[in-house]
Amino acid sequence: MLCDNDAVYLESRQHHRGVTYDYDWQAVVEQVEEEEGRRRRNFSFLKSSQSFDRHQKQKMKATGGGDEETPLLGYRYEGEEDGLQDRPPSSQMVEEAKVQLELGVPVVLMSLLDFSVQVISVAFVGSLGALNLAGAAMASSFANVFGFAILEGLAGGMETSGGQAYGSGQPLLLGYLLQRGQFILIMFCLPISLLYLYAAWVLRHWGQDYEIAALAGQYVMYLLPGLFATALMLPVAKFLQVQGVTKPLAAISCSVLIFHAPVCWFYIHALDMGLVGAAMANSTSNILTLLLLVLFLNFERSGILERSWPGWSLAAFNNLWPFLELALPACAMTSFEWWVWEIIQIMAGWLPHPEISVSAMTICFQTAGLCYMLPLGLGTAASIRVSNELGAQKPRKARLAVIVAIILATAAGGFCSLVLFSVRRSWASVFIDPAETMVIQEFVDVVPILAVSIIGIAWNASLSGILRGSGQQWAGSIVNNLALYGVSLPLAYVFGVKMQMGLQGLWLGMMTGVILQLVGQFGLTGKTDWEYQATRALETVRSNSDQTETKSVD
């Protein structure tokens, strides 16, 4: 705080050498005092973090859960970012790319394997005929729009809060965030379940074909057990990812994928459950994933639970709002984006010959989704890196992570587009009986537009991860909604339905909106003040730990 002599001095300077200067010295005093207060709060919080760090190292040494010489607190004072300024840019970028690939490749594999579970289910249903394929596709769209997209978005809040907590040296806070995340996701599952039970009625009132809506309603009901398993599983996956533990997740997903194909055959053919057997197989695989994650955490030997699990505690529910403050915009950012793609699927049902158009659009979505898995995994790695570095007060390294993430996304999108264009006709036969030539041709006609869209989708995945990692979900959500709902959907409806351009028109409208979305996301990222975001990260960690810090060290 400024003393009285300082104030007198400032006042005297207003009349220096007989000249009167027109400024308010009192405002200067208030500004300096506010800055001093902010620095004092940050210093106090860092001291408590360092104390917490010492407690954690003592605990880990006693339990054999970690190396005493490995600092848990990642904080570095400004200008001290591991000699970053002393190394050439190319060396910095190569090193950062290695870190992101080490994090991202297992996440990519996990995403590909998880998505392959859906592809296998769709392939099994496709063998039952075009009508069953259309029903399963419509059900998957409905389930994603009103269920899994919401859960995935809410869990995305842990990438920001959890990544920043871990980067700032408070791993025990992750355990409380995990419990909060599971509680919140389960609460959201309750109203979602009611909507699932009335899926057929809702789809019929949206103008869908009666038979397709009836089949979709049956399919969605058998996805309910998997919905609750996913609500418990997603926070656990984020809990591990923000700590850089990604390889076991890929191994678990691989195990589930191997298990899934025989389970599909067993439910669909051995038990003669038909269409709903595929849905039951999906739920079974989700439950198995959750069980394997729990087993891994209880039997792994690297000390994950010792350093980051405080035990079940009501303290985890004392401070829900800071988590929701990040989770809700992350949910909006992810969910609204998913929803617009699923609405396009519904529009495909309004085209002439809906069995053909919906089936072809299903192949398009499965293909785009599969290609999306590569940049999505890299985007998750980017989110983790950005949030970790901001939590550790290293804004320059966060900025470097952003540049590298965009370069990797460009390479991933270009690779996927080239491969798709090369194998477009044979690829369609994976999803549908080769005798369904009209469906295959409809897909082949859309591929040129789809291939270009995939590059934009790759950039979108990376930029969305960057915005999540830096806590800018609200801004990202606004950009997404304006571009997708203000441009993509209206143009898709006009081109595809009104102008009767079919699936090509739907995708052309979507691609136009994606381009505008990217312009907005690049603008947000380019104008980000990373030093300010590092300060915000410190405030976020403090607000999340206010109610739990004392209990976590007792």
Coordinates of C-alpha atoms in Angstrom, one line a residue:
M1 CA 0.0 0.0 0.0
L2 CA 1.2 3.6 -0.8
C3 CA 2.0 5.7 2.3
D4 CA 0.9 9.3 2.8
N5 CA 4.3 10.7 1.7
D6 CA 3.9 8.9 -1.7
A7 CA 0.5 10.5 -2.1
V8 CA 1.9 14.0 -1.3
Y9 CA 4.7 13.4 -3.8
L10 CA 2.3 12.5 -6.6
E11 CA 0.2 15.5 -5.8
S12 CA 3.2 17.8 -5.9
R13 CA 4.2 16.4 -9.4
Q14 CA 0.9 17.8 -10.7
H15 CA 2.4 21.3 -10.4
H16 CA 6.0 20.6 -11.4
R17 CA 7.9 23.7 -12.7
G18 CA 4.7 25.7 -12.7
V19 CA 2.9 23.5 -15.1
T20 CA -0.3 21.8 -14.1
Y21 CA -0.7 18.2 -15.3
D22 CA -4.3 16.9 -15.7
Y23 CA -4.4 13.5 -14.2
D24 CA -6.0 11.9 -11.1
W25 CA -3.2 10.8 -8.7
Q26 CA -5.8 9.1 -6.5
A27 CA -6.7 6.8 -9.5
V28 CA -3.0 5.9 -9.8
V29 CA -2.8 5.1 -6.1
E30 CA -5.9 2.8 -6.3
Q31 CA -4.5 1.0 -9.4
V32 CA -1.2 0.4 -7.7
E33 CA -2.9 -0.9 -4.5
E34 CA -5.1 -3.2 -6.6
E35 CA -2.0 -4.6 -8.4
E36 CA -0.2 -5.1 -5.1
G37 CA -3.3 -6.9 -3.7
R38 CA -3.4 -9.3 -6.6
R39 CA 0.3 -10.1 -6.3
R40 CA -0.1 -10.7 -2.6
R41 CA -3.0 -13.1 -3.2
N42 CA -1.0 -15.0 -5.8
F43 CA 2.1 -15.2 -3.7
S44 CA 0.0 -16.5 -0.7
F45 CA -1.6 -19.1 -2.9
L46 CA 1.8 -20.2 -4.3
K47 CA 3.2 -20.5 -0.8
S48 CA 0.2 -22.8 0.1
S49 CA 0.8 -24.8 -3.1
Q50 CA 4.5 -25.2 -2.2
S51 CA 3.5 -26.4 1.3
F52 CA 1.1 -28.8 -0.2
D53 CA 3.8 -30.0 -2.5
R54 CA 6.1 -30.8 0.4
H55 CA 3.3 -32.7 2.1
Q56 CA 2.7 -34.7 -1.0
K57 CA 6.4 -35.6 -1.5
Q58 CA 6.5 -36.8 2.1
K59 CA 3.4 -38.9 1.7
M60 CA 4.7 -40.4 -1.6
K61 CA 8.1 -41.1 0.0
A62 CA 6.4 -42.9 2.9
T63 CA 4.2 -45.0 0.6
G64 CA 6.8 -45.6 -2.1
G65 CA 4.6 -43.9 -4.6
G66 CA 7.0 -41.5 -6.2
D67 CA 10.5 -40.0 -6.4
E68 CA 11.4 -37.5 -3.7
E69 CA 13.5 -35.5 -6.1
T70 CA 10.7 -35.0 -8.6
P71 CA 8.9 -31.7 -7.9
L72 CA 5.2 -31.7 -8.0
L73 CA 4.9 -28.0 -8.2
G74 CA 5.3 -26.9 -11.8
Y75 CA 5.5 -23.2 -11.1
R76 CA 8.3 -21.1 -12.6
Y77 CA 8.7 -17.4 -12.3
E78 CA 8.2 -15.3 -15.4
G79 CA 11.2 -15.4 -17.7
E80 CA 12.4 -18.7 -16.2
E81 CA 10.6 -21.1 -18.6
D82 CA 13.3 -23.7 -18.7
G83 CA 15.6 -21.6 -20.8
L84 CA 13.0 -21.5 -23.6
Q85 CA 14.4 -18.2 -24.9
D86 CA 17.9 -19.7 -25.3
R87 CA 17.0 -22.4 -27.8
P88 CA 16.3 -22.0 -31.5
P89 CA 12.6 -22.0 -32.5
S90 CA 13.0 -25.2 -34.6
S91 CA 14.4 -27.1 -31.5
Q92 CA 11.6 -25.8 -29.3
M93 CA 9.0 -26.9 -31.8
V94 CA 10.5 -30.4 -32.3
E95 CA 10.6 -30.9 -28.6
E96 CA 7.0 -29.8 -28.1
A97 CA 5.8 -31.9 -31.0
K98 CA 7.4 -35.0 -29.3
V99 CA 5.6 -34.2 -26.1
Q100 CA 2.3 -33.7 -27.8
L101 CA 2.7 -36.9 -29.9
E102 CA 3.6 -38.9 -26.8
L103 CA 0.4 -37.6 -25.1
G104 CA -1.7 -37.6 -28.2
V105 CA -1.0 -40.8 -30.0
P106 CA -2.4 -43.0 -27.3
V107 CA -5.4 -40.7 -27.1
V108 CA -5.8 -41.1 -30.9
L109 CA -5.6 -44.8 -30.6
M110 CA -8.1 -44.8 -27.8
S111 CA -10.5 -42.6 -29.8
L112 CA -10.1 -44.8 -32.9
L113 CA -10.7 -47.9 -31.0
D114 CA -13.7 -46.5 -29.2
F115 CA -15.1 -45.2 -32.4
S116 CA -14.4 -48.6 -34.1
V117 CA -16.8 -50.1 -31.5
Q118 CA -19.6 -48.0 -33.1
V119 CA -18.4 -48.9 -36.6
I120 CA -18.5 -52.6 -35.8
S121 CA -22.1 -52.2 -34.4
V122 CA -23.2 -50.3 -37.5
A123 CA -21.6 -52.9 -39.8
F124 CA -23.4 -55.7 -38.0
V125 CA -26.7 -53.8 -38.3
G126 CA -26.0 -53.1 -42.0
S127 CA -26.0 -56.8 -42.7
L128 CA -29.6 -56.8 -41.5
G129 CA -30.7 -54.5 -44.4
A130 CA -31.0 -50.8 -45.2
L131 CA -34.1 -50.2 -43.0
N132 CA -32.4 -51.6 -39.9
L133 CA -29.2 -49.5 -40.8
A134 CA -31.3 -46.4 -41.1
G135 CA -33.0 -47.1 -37.7
A136 CA -29.7 -47.7 -35.9
A137 CA -28.2 -44.6 -37.5
M138 CA -31.2 -42.4 -36.4
A139 CA -31.0 -43.9 -32.9
S140 CA -27.3 -43.2 -32.7
S141 CA -27.9 -39.6 -33.8
F142 CA -30.6 -39.1 -31.2
A143 CA -28.5 -40.7 -28.4
N144 CA -25.5 -38.5 -29.3
V145 CA -27.5 -35.3 -29.5
F146 CA -29.3 -35.7 -26.2
G147 CA -26.9 -37.9 -24.3
F148 CA -23.3 -38.7 -25.1
A149 CA -22.5 -35.3 -26.5
I150 CA -23.7 -33.6 -23.3
L151 CA -21.7 -36.0 -21.1
E152 CA -18.6 -35.6 -23.3
G153 CA -18.9 -31.8 -23.1
L154 CA -19.3 -31.7 -19.4
A155 CA -16.3 -34.0 -18.9
G156 CA -14.3 -31.5 -21.0
G157 CA -14.4 -29.1 -18.1
M158 CA -11.9 -31.4 -16.4
E159 CA -9.4 -30.8 -19.1
T160 CA -9.2 -27.1 -18.1
S161 CA -9.6 -27.3 -14.3
G162 CA -7.8 -30.6 -13.9
G163 CA -5.0 -29.7 -16.2
Q164 CA -4.4 -26.4 -14.5
A165 CA -4.6 -28.0 -11.1
Y166 CA -2.0 -30.6 -12.0
G167 CA 0.2 -28.0 -13.7
S168 CA 0.2 -25.8 -10.6
G169 CA 1.2 -28.7 -8.3
Q170 CA -2.1 -29.7 -6.7
P171 CA -2.6 -33.3 -7.8
L172 CA -4.9 -34.2 -4.8
L173 CA -7.4 -31.6 -6.2
L174 CA -7.8 -33.9 -9.2
G175 CA -9.4 -36.5 -6.9
Y176 CA -12.0 -34.0 -5.8
L177 CA -12.6 -32.9 -9.3
L178 CA -13.1 -36.5 -10.4
Q179 CA -15.8 -37.0 -7.7
R180 CA -17.5 -33.7 -8.7
G181 CA -17.4 -34.7 -12.3
Q182 CA -19.0 -38.1 -11.8
F183 CA -21.7 -36.6 -9.5
I184 CA -22.6 -33.9 -12.0
L185 CA -22.7 -36.3 -15.0
I186 CA -24.9 -38.8 -13.2
M187 CA -27.3 -36.0 -12.3
F188 CA -27.5 -35.0 -16.0
C189 CA -28.2 -38.6 -16.9
L190 CA -31.6 -38.6 -15.1
P191 CA -33.5 -36.2 -17.4
I192 CA -31.6 -37.7 -20.4
S193 CA -33.0 -41.1 -19.5
L194 CA -36.6 -39.8 -19.7
L195 CA -35.9 -38.5 -23.2
Y196 CA -34.4 -41.8 -24.3
L197 CA -37.6 -43.6 -23.3
Y198 CA -39.7 -41.3 -25.5
A199 CA -37.3 -41.3 -28.5
A200 CA -39.7 -42.9 -31.0
W201 CA -42.4 -40.4 -30.1
V202 CA -40.0 -37.5 -30.5
L203 CA -38.7 -38.7 -33.8
R204 CA -42.1 -39.2 -35.3
H205 CA -43.1 -35.7 -34.3
W206 CA -39.9 -34.5 -36.1
G207 CA -41.3 -35.9 -39.3
Q208 CA -39.2 -39.0 -39.5
D209 CA -40.5 -42.2 -41.3
Y210 CA -42.7 -44.2 -38.9
E211 CA -40.8 -47.5 -39.3
I212 CA -37.4 -45.9 -38.9
A213 CA -38.5 -44.0 -35.8
A214 CA -39.9 -47.1 -34.2
L215 CA -36.7 -49.0 -34.8
A216 CA -34.7 -46.1 -33.5
G217 CA -36.8 -45.9 -30.3
Q218 CA -36.1 -49.6 -29.5
Y219 CA -32.4 -49.1 -30.2
V220 CA -32.0 -46.1 -27.9
M221 CA -33.6 -47.8 -24.9
Y222 CA -30.9 -50.4 -24.9
L223 CA -28.3 -47.7 -24.8
L224 CA -29.4 -46.6 -21.3
P225 CA -27.1 -48.8 -19.3
G226 CA -24.1 -47.6 -21.4
L227 CA -25.1 -44.0 -20.8
F228 CA -24.7 -44.3 -17.0
A229 CA -21.5 -46.2 -17.4
T230 CA -20.2 -43.5 -19.6
A231 CA -21.1 -40.8 -17.0
L232 CA -18.8 -42.6 -14.5
M233 CA -16.1 -43.5 -17.1
L234 CA -15.5 -40.1 -18.8
P235 CA -14.3 -38.3 -15.7
V236 CA -11.9 -41.2 -14.9
A237 CA -10.4 -41.0 -18.4
K238 CA -9.9 -37.2 -18.0
F239 CA -8.5 -37.7 -14.5
L240 CA -5.8 -39.9 -16.1
Q241 CA -5.2 -37.8 -19.3
V242 CA -4.5 -34.6 -17.5
Q243 CA -1.7 -36.4 -15.6
G244 CA -0.2 -37.6 -18.9
V245 CA -1.4 -41.2 -18.3
T246 CA -2.7 -42.1 -21.7
K247 CA -1.1 -45.4 -22.8
P248 CA -3.2 -47.6 -20.4
L249 CA -6.3 -45.9 -21.8
A250 CA -5.4 -47.1 -25.3
A251 CA -4.7 -50.6 -24.0
I252 CA -8.1 -50.8 -22.3
S253 CA -9.8 -49.6 -25.5
C254 CA -8.0 -52.2 -27.5
S255 CA -9.1 -54.9 -25.1
V256 CA -12.7 -53.7 -25.3
L257 CA -12.6 -53.6 -29.1
I258 CA -11.4 -57.2 -29.3
F259 CA -14.2 -58.2 -27.0
H260 CA -16.9 -56.1 -28.9
A261 CA -17.2 -58.0 -32.2
P262 CA -18.0 -61.4 -30.6
V263 CA -20.4 -59.7 -28.2
C264 CA -22.2 -58.1 -31.2
W265 CA -22.5 -61.5 -32.9
F266 CA -23.7 -63.1 -29.7
Y267 CA -26.5 -60.6 -29.0
I268 CA -27.6 -60.1 -32.7
H269 CA -27.4 -63.7 -34.0
A270 CA -26.9 -66.2 -31.2
L271 CA -29.6 -64.6 -29.0
D272 CA -31.5 -63.5 -32.1
M273 CA -32.0 -60.0 -30.7
G274 CA -31.5 -58.4 -34.1
L275 CA -31.2 -54.6 -34.2
V276 CA -31.3 -54.0 -30.4
G277 CA -28.6 -56.6 -30.0
A278 CA -26.1 -54.1 -31.4
A279 CA -27.3 -51.4 -28.8
M280 CA -26.9 -53.9 -26.0
A281 CA -23.4 -54.8 -27.2
N282 CA -22.5 -51.1 -27.1
S283 CA -23.8 -50.8 -23.5
T284 CA -21.9 -53.9 -22.5
S285 CA -18.7 -52.5 -23.9
N286 CA -19.1 -49.2 -22.1
I287 CA -19.6 -51.0 -18.8
L288 CA -16.5 -53.2 -19.5
T289 CA -14.5 -50.0 -20.2
L290 CA -15.5 -48.6 -16.8
L291 CA -14.6 -51.8 -15.0
L292 CA -11.2 -52.1 -16.6
L293 CA -10.4 -48.5 -15.7
V294 CA -11.3 -49.1 -12.0
L295 CA -9.2 -52.3 -12.0
F296 CA -6.2 -50.4 -13.6
L297 CA -6.3 -47.7 -11.0
N298 CA -6.4 -50.2 -8.1
F299 CA -3.6 -52.4 -9.3
E300 CA -1.2 -50.1 -11.2
R301 CA 2.1 -49.5 -9.4
S302 CA 3.2 -45.9 -10.4
G303 CA 1.3 -44.3 -7.5
I304 CA -1.5 -42.5 -9.3
L305 CA -4.0 -42.9 -6.4
E306 CA -1.4 -42.2 -3.8
R307 CA -0.6 -38.8 -5.2
S308 CA -4.0 -37.7 -6.6
W309 CA -6.8 -39.6 -4.7
P310 CA -8.0 -38.1 -1.4
G311 CA -10.6 -40.7 -0.8
W312 CA -14.3 -40.4 -1.0
S313 CA -15.4 -37.2 0.8
L314 CA -18.3 -34.8 1.0
A315 CA -15.8 -32.0 0.6
A316 CA -15.8 -32.8 -3.1
F317 CA -19.3 -31.4 -3.3
N318 CA -18.7 -28.2 -1.3
N319 CA -17.6 -26.1 -4.3
L320 CA -19.4 -27.2 -7.4
W321 CA -19.8 -23.9 -9.1
P322 CA -16.1 -23.3 -10.2
F323 CA -16.3 -26.8 -11.9
L324 CA -19.6 -26.0 -13.5
E325 CA -18.4 -22.6 -14.6
L326 CA -15.9 -24.4 -16.9
A327 CA -17.9 -27.6 -17.6
L328 CA -21.1 -25.9 -18.8
P329 CA -19.5 -23.8 -21.5
A330 CA -17.4 -26.8 -22.5
C331 CA -20.6 -28.7 -22.7
A332 CA -22.2 -26.0 -24.9
M333 CA -19.1 -25.8 -27.1
T334 CA -19.0 -29.6 -27.7
S335 CA -22.7 -30.4 -27.6
F336 CA -23.9 -27.7 -29.9
E337 CA -21.3 -28.7 -32.4
W338 CA -22.4 -32.4 -32.2
W339 CA -26.0 -31.4 -32.4
V340 CA -25.7 -29.6 -35.7
W341 CA -24.2 -32.6 -37.3
E342 CA -27.0 -34.8 -36.0
I343 CA -29.6 -32.3 -37.2
I344 CA -28.1 -32.7 -40.6
Q345 CA -28.7 -36.4 -40.2
I346 CA -32.4 -35.7 -39.5
M347 CA -32.5 -33.5 -42.6
A348 CA -31.3 -36.4 -44.6
G349 CA -34.5 -38.2 -43.6
W350 CA -36.5 -35.4 -45.2
L351 CA -35.0 -36.1 -48.7
P352 CA -36.6 -38.3 -51.3
H353 CA -36.0 -42.0 -50.7
P354 CA -35.0 -41.6 -47.0
E355 CA -33.7 -45.2 -46.7
I356 CA -31.0 -44.4 -49.3
S357 CA -30.2 -40.9 -48.1
V358 CA -30.1 -41.7 -44.4
S359 CA -28.0 -44.8 -45.0
A360 CA -25.5 -42.9 -47.2
M361 CA -25.4 -40.0 -44.7
T362 CA -24.6 -42.6 -42.0
I363 CA -21.6 -43.8 -44.0
C364 CA -20.5 -40.2 -44.4
F365 CA -20.8 -39.5 -40.7
Q366 CA -19.0 -42.7 -39.7
T367 CA -16.2 -41.8 -42.2
A368 CA -16.0 -38.2 -41.0
G369 CA -16.1 -39.4 -37.4
L370 CA -13.3 -41.9 -38.0
C371 CA -11.1 -39.3 -39.7
Y372 CA -12.0 -36.9 -36.8
M373 CA -10.4 -39.2 -34.3
L374 CA -6.9 -38.4 -35.3
P375 CA -7.1 -34.6 -34.9
L376 CA -9.4 -35.1 -31.9
G377 CA -6.7 -37.0 -30.0
L378 CA -4.1 -34.4 -30.9
G379 CA -6.6 -31.7 -29.8
T380 CA -7.0 -33.4 -26.5
A381 CA -3.2 -33.4 -26.2
A382 CA -3.1 -29.7 -27.0
S383 CA -5.7 -29.0 -24.4
I384 CA -3.7 -30.8 -21.8
R385 CA -0.4 -29.1 -22.7
V386 CA -2.0 -25.6 -22.8
S387 CA -3.8 -26.1 -19.4
N388 CA -0.7 -27.7 -17.8
E389 CA 1.6 -24.8 -18.9
L390 CA -0.9 -22.1 -17.9
G391 CA -1.3 -23.8 -14.5
A392 CA 2.5 -23.9 -14.2
Q393 CA 2.6 -20.1 -15.1
K394 CA 4.5 -20.7 -18.3
P395 CA 2.6 -18.6 -20.9
R396 CA 5.4 -18.8 -23.5
K397 CA 5.4 -22.5 -23.5
A398 CA 1.6 -22.5 -23.8
R399 CA 1.8 -20.3 -26.9
L400 CA 4.4 -22.7 -28.4
A401 CA 2.1 -25.6 -27.7
V402 CA -0.6 -23.8 -29.7
I403 CA 1.6 -23.4 -32.7
V404 CA 2.7 -27.0 -32.8
A405 CA -0.9 -28.2 -32.3
I406 CA -2.1 -26.4 -35.4
I407 CA 0.8 -27.8 -37.5
L408 CA 0.0 -31.3 -36.4
A409 CA -3.7 -30.9 -37.1
T410 CA -2.9 -29.7 -40.6
A411 CA -0.9 -32.8 -41.3
A412 CA -3.5 -35.1 -39.8
G413 CA -6.4 -33.6 -41.8
G414 CA -4.5 -33.6 -45.1
F415 CA -3.5 -37.3 -44.6
C416 CA -7.0 -38.4 -43.8
S417 CA -8.5 -36.5 -46.8
L418 CA -6.0 -38.1 -49.3
V419 CA -6.6 -41.6 -48.0
L420 CA -10.4 -41.2 -48.1
F421 CA -10.4 -39.9 -51.7
S422 CA -8.2 -42.8 -52.8
V423 CA -10.4 -45.6 -51.4
R424 CA -13.9 -43.9 -51.5
R425 CA -15.8 -46.7 -53.4
S426 CA -14.3 -49.7 -51.6
W427 CA -14.6 -48.0 -48.3
A428 CA -18.4 -47.7 -48.6
S429 CA -18.7 -51.5 -49.0
V430 CA -17.4 -51.8 -45.5
F431 CA -20.7 -50.4 -44.1
I432 CA -23.3 -51.7 -46.5
D433 CA -24.0 -54.8 -48.7
P434 CA -22.2 -54.2 -52.1
A435 CA -25.6 -55.0 -53.7
E436 CA -26.9 -51.6 -52.3
T437 CA -25.4 -49.8 -55.3
M438 CA -27.6 -46.7 -55.0
V439 CA -26.4 -46.1 -51.4
I440 CA -22.8 -46.6 -52.4
Q441 CA -23.0 -44.2 -55.4
E442 CA -24.7 -41.6 -53.2
F443 CA -21.7 -41.7 -50.8
V444 CA -19.1 -41.6 -53.6
D445 CA -20.7 -38.5 -55.0
V446 CA -20.4 -36.7 -51.7
V447 CA -16.7 -37.7 -51.1
P448 CA -15.0 -34.7 -52.8
I449 CA -16.9 -32.2 -50.5
L450 CA -16.4 -34.5 -47.5
A451 CA -12.6 -34.8 -48.1
V452 CA -12.2 -31.0 -48.1
S453 CA -14.4 -30.7 -45.0
I454 CA -12.2 -33.1 -43.1
I455 CA -9.3 -30.7 -43.2
G456 CA -11.4 -28.0 -41.7
I457 CA -12.7 -30.4 -39.1
A458 CA -9.1 -31.3 -38.1
W459 CA -8.3 -27.6 -37.5
N460 CA -11.5 -27.3 -35.6
A461 CA -10.6 -30.2 -33.3
S462 CA -7.2 -28.6 -32.5
L463 CA -8.5 -25.1 -32.0
S464 CA -11.4 -26.3 -29.8
G465 CA -8.8 -28.1 -27.6
I466 CA -6.7 -25.0 -27.3
L467 CA -9.7 -22.9 -26.3
R468 CA -10.7 -25.5 -23.7
G469 CA -7.2 -25.7 -22.3
S470 CA -7.0 -21.9 -21.9
G471 CA -10.5 -21.7 -20.3
Q472 CA -12.1 -19.8 -23.2
Q473 CA -15.0 -22.1 -23.7
W474 CA -17.7 -19.4 -23.6
A475 CA -16.0 -17.5 -26.4
G476 CA -15.5 -20.7 -28.4
S477 CA -19.1 -21.7 -27.9
I478 CA -20.4 -18.3 -29.2
V479 CA -18.2 -18.6 -32.4
N480 CA -19.4 -22.2 -33.0
N481 CA -23.0 -21.4 -32.6
L482 CA -23.0 -18.3 -34.8
A483 CA -21.2 -20.1 -37.6
L484 CA -23.0 -23.5 -37.4
Y485 CA -26.5 -22.4 -36.5
G486 CA -26.5 -19.1 -38.2
V487 CA -24.9 -20.3 -41.4
S488 CA -24.4 -24.0 -41.7
L489 CA -27.9 -25.2 -40.9
P490 CA -29.8 -22.6 -43.0
L491 CA -27.6 -23.2 -46.0
A492 CA -27.7 -27.0 -45.6
Y493 CA -31.5 -26.8 -45.6
V494 CA -31.7 -24.5 -48.6
F495 CA -29.1 -26.4 -50.7
G496 CA -30.1 -29.9 -49.7
V497 CA -33.9 -29.8 -49.2
K498 CA -35.2 -26.7 -51.0
M499 CA -32.9 -26.7 -54.0
Q500 CA -33.0 -30.5 -54.1
M501 CA -29.2 -30.9 -54.2
G502 CA -29.5 -33.9 -51.8
L503 CA -26.6 -35.0 -49.7
Q504 CA -24.1 -32.9 -51.7
G505 CA -26.2 -29.8 -50.8
L506 CA -26.3 -30.7 -47.1
W507 CA -22.5 -31.1 -46.9
L508 CA -21.9 -28.0 -49.0
G509 CA -23.9 -25.9 -46.5
M510 CA -22.1 -27.5 -43.6
M511 CA -18.7 -26.8 -45.1
T512 CA -19.5 -23.1 -45.6
G513 CA -20.3 -22.8 -41.9
V514 CA -17.2 -24.7 -40.9
I515 CA -15.0 -22.2 -42.8
L516 CA -16.6 -19.3 -40.9
Q517 CA -16.2 -21.2 -37.7
L518 CA -12.5 -21.6 -38.3
V519 CA -12.1 -17.9 -39.1
G520 CA -13.6 -17.1 -35.6
Q521 CA -11.5 -19.7 -33.8
F522 CA -8.3 -18.6 -35.4
G523 CA -9.1 -15.0 -34.5
L524 CA -9.8 -15.9 -30.9
T525 CA -6.5 -17.9 -30.6
G526 CA -4.4 -15.3 -32.4
K527 CA -5.6 -12.5 -30.0
T528 CA -5.2 -14.5 -26.8
D529 CA -3.1 -12.8 -24.1
W530 CA -1.3 -15.8 -22.7
E531 CA 0.1 -14.0 -19.7
Y532 CA -3.4 -13.0 -18.7
Q533 CA -4.6 -16.5 -19.2
A534 CA -1.8 -17.8 -16.9
T535 CA -3.1 -15.4 -14.2
R536 CA -6.7 -16.6 -14.8
A537 CA -5.5 -20.3 -14.4
L538 CA -4.0 -19.5 -11.0
E539 CA -7.4 -18.0 -9.9
T540 CA -9.2 -21.0 -11.3
V541 CA -7.1 -23.4 -9.3
R542 CA -7.5 -21.3 -6.2
S543 CA -11.3 -21.2 -6.5
N544 CA -11.5 -25.0 -7.0
S545 CA -9.3 -25.6 -4.0
D546 CA -10.9 -23.2 -1.5
Q547 CA -13.2 -25.8 0.0
T548 CA -10.9 -28.8 -0.2
E549 CA -7.3 -27.7 0.3
T550 CA -7.4 -28.0 4.1
K551 CA -8.9 -31.5 4.1
S552 CA -6.6 -32.7 1.4
V553 CA -3.5 -32.2 3.5
D554 CA -4.8 -33.4 6.9

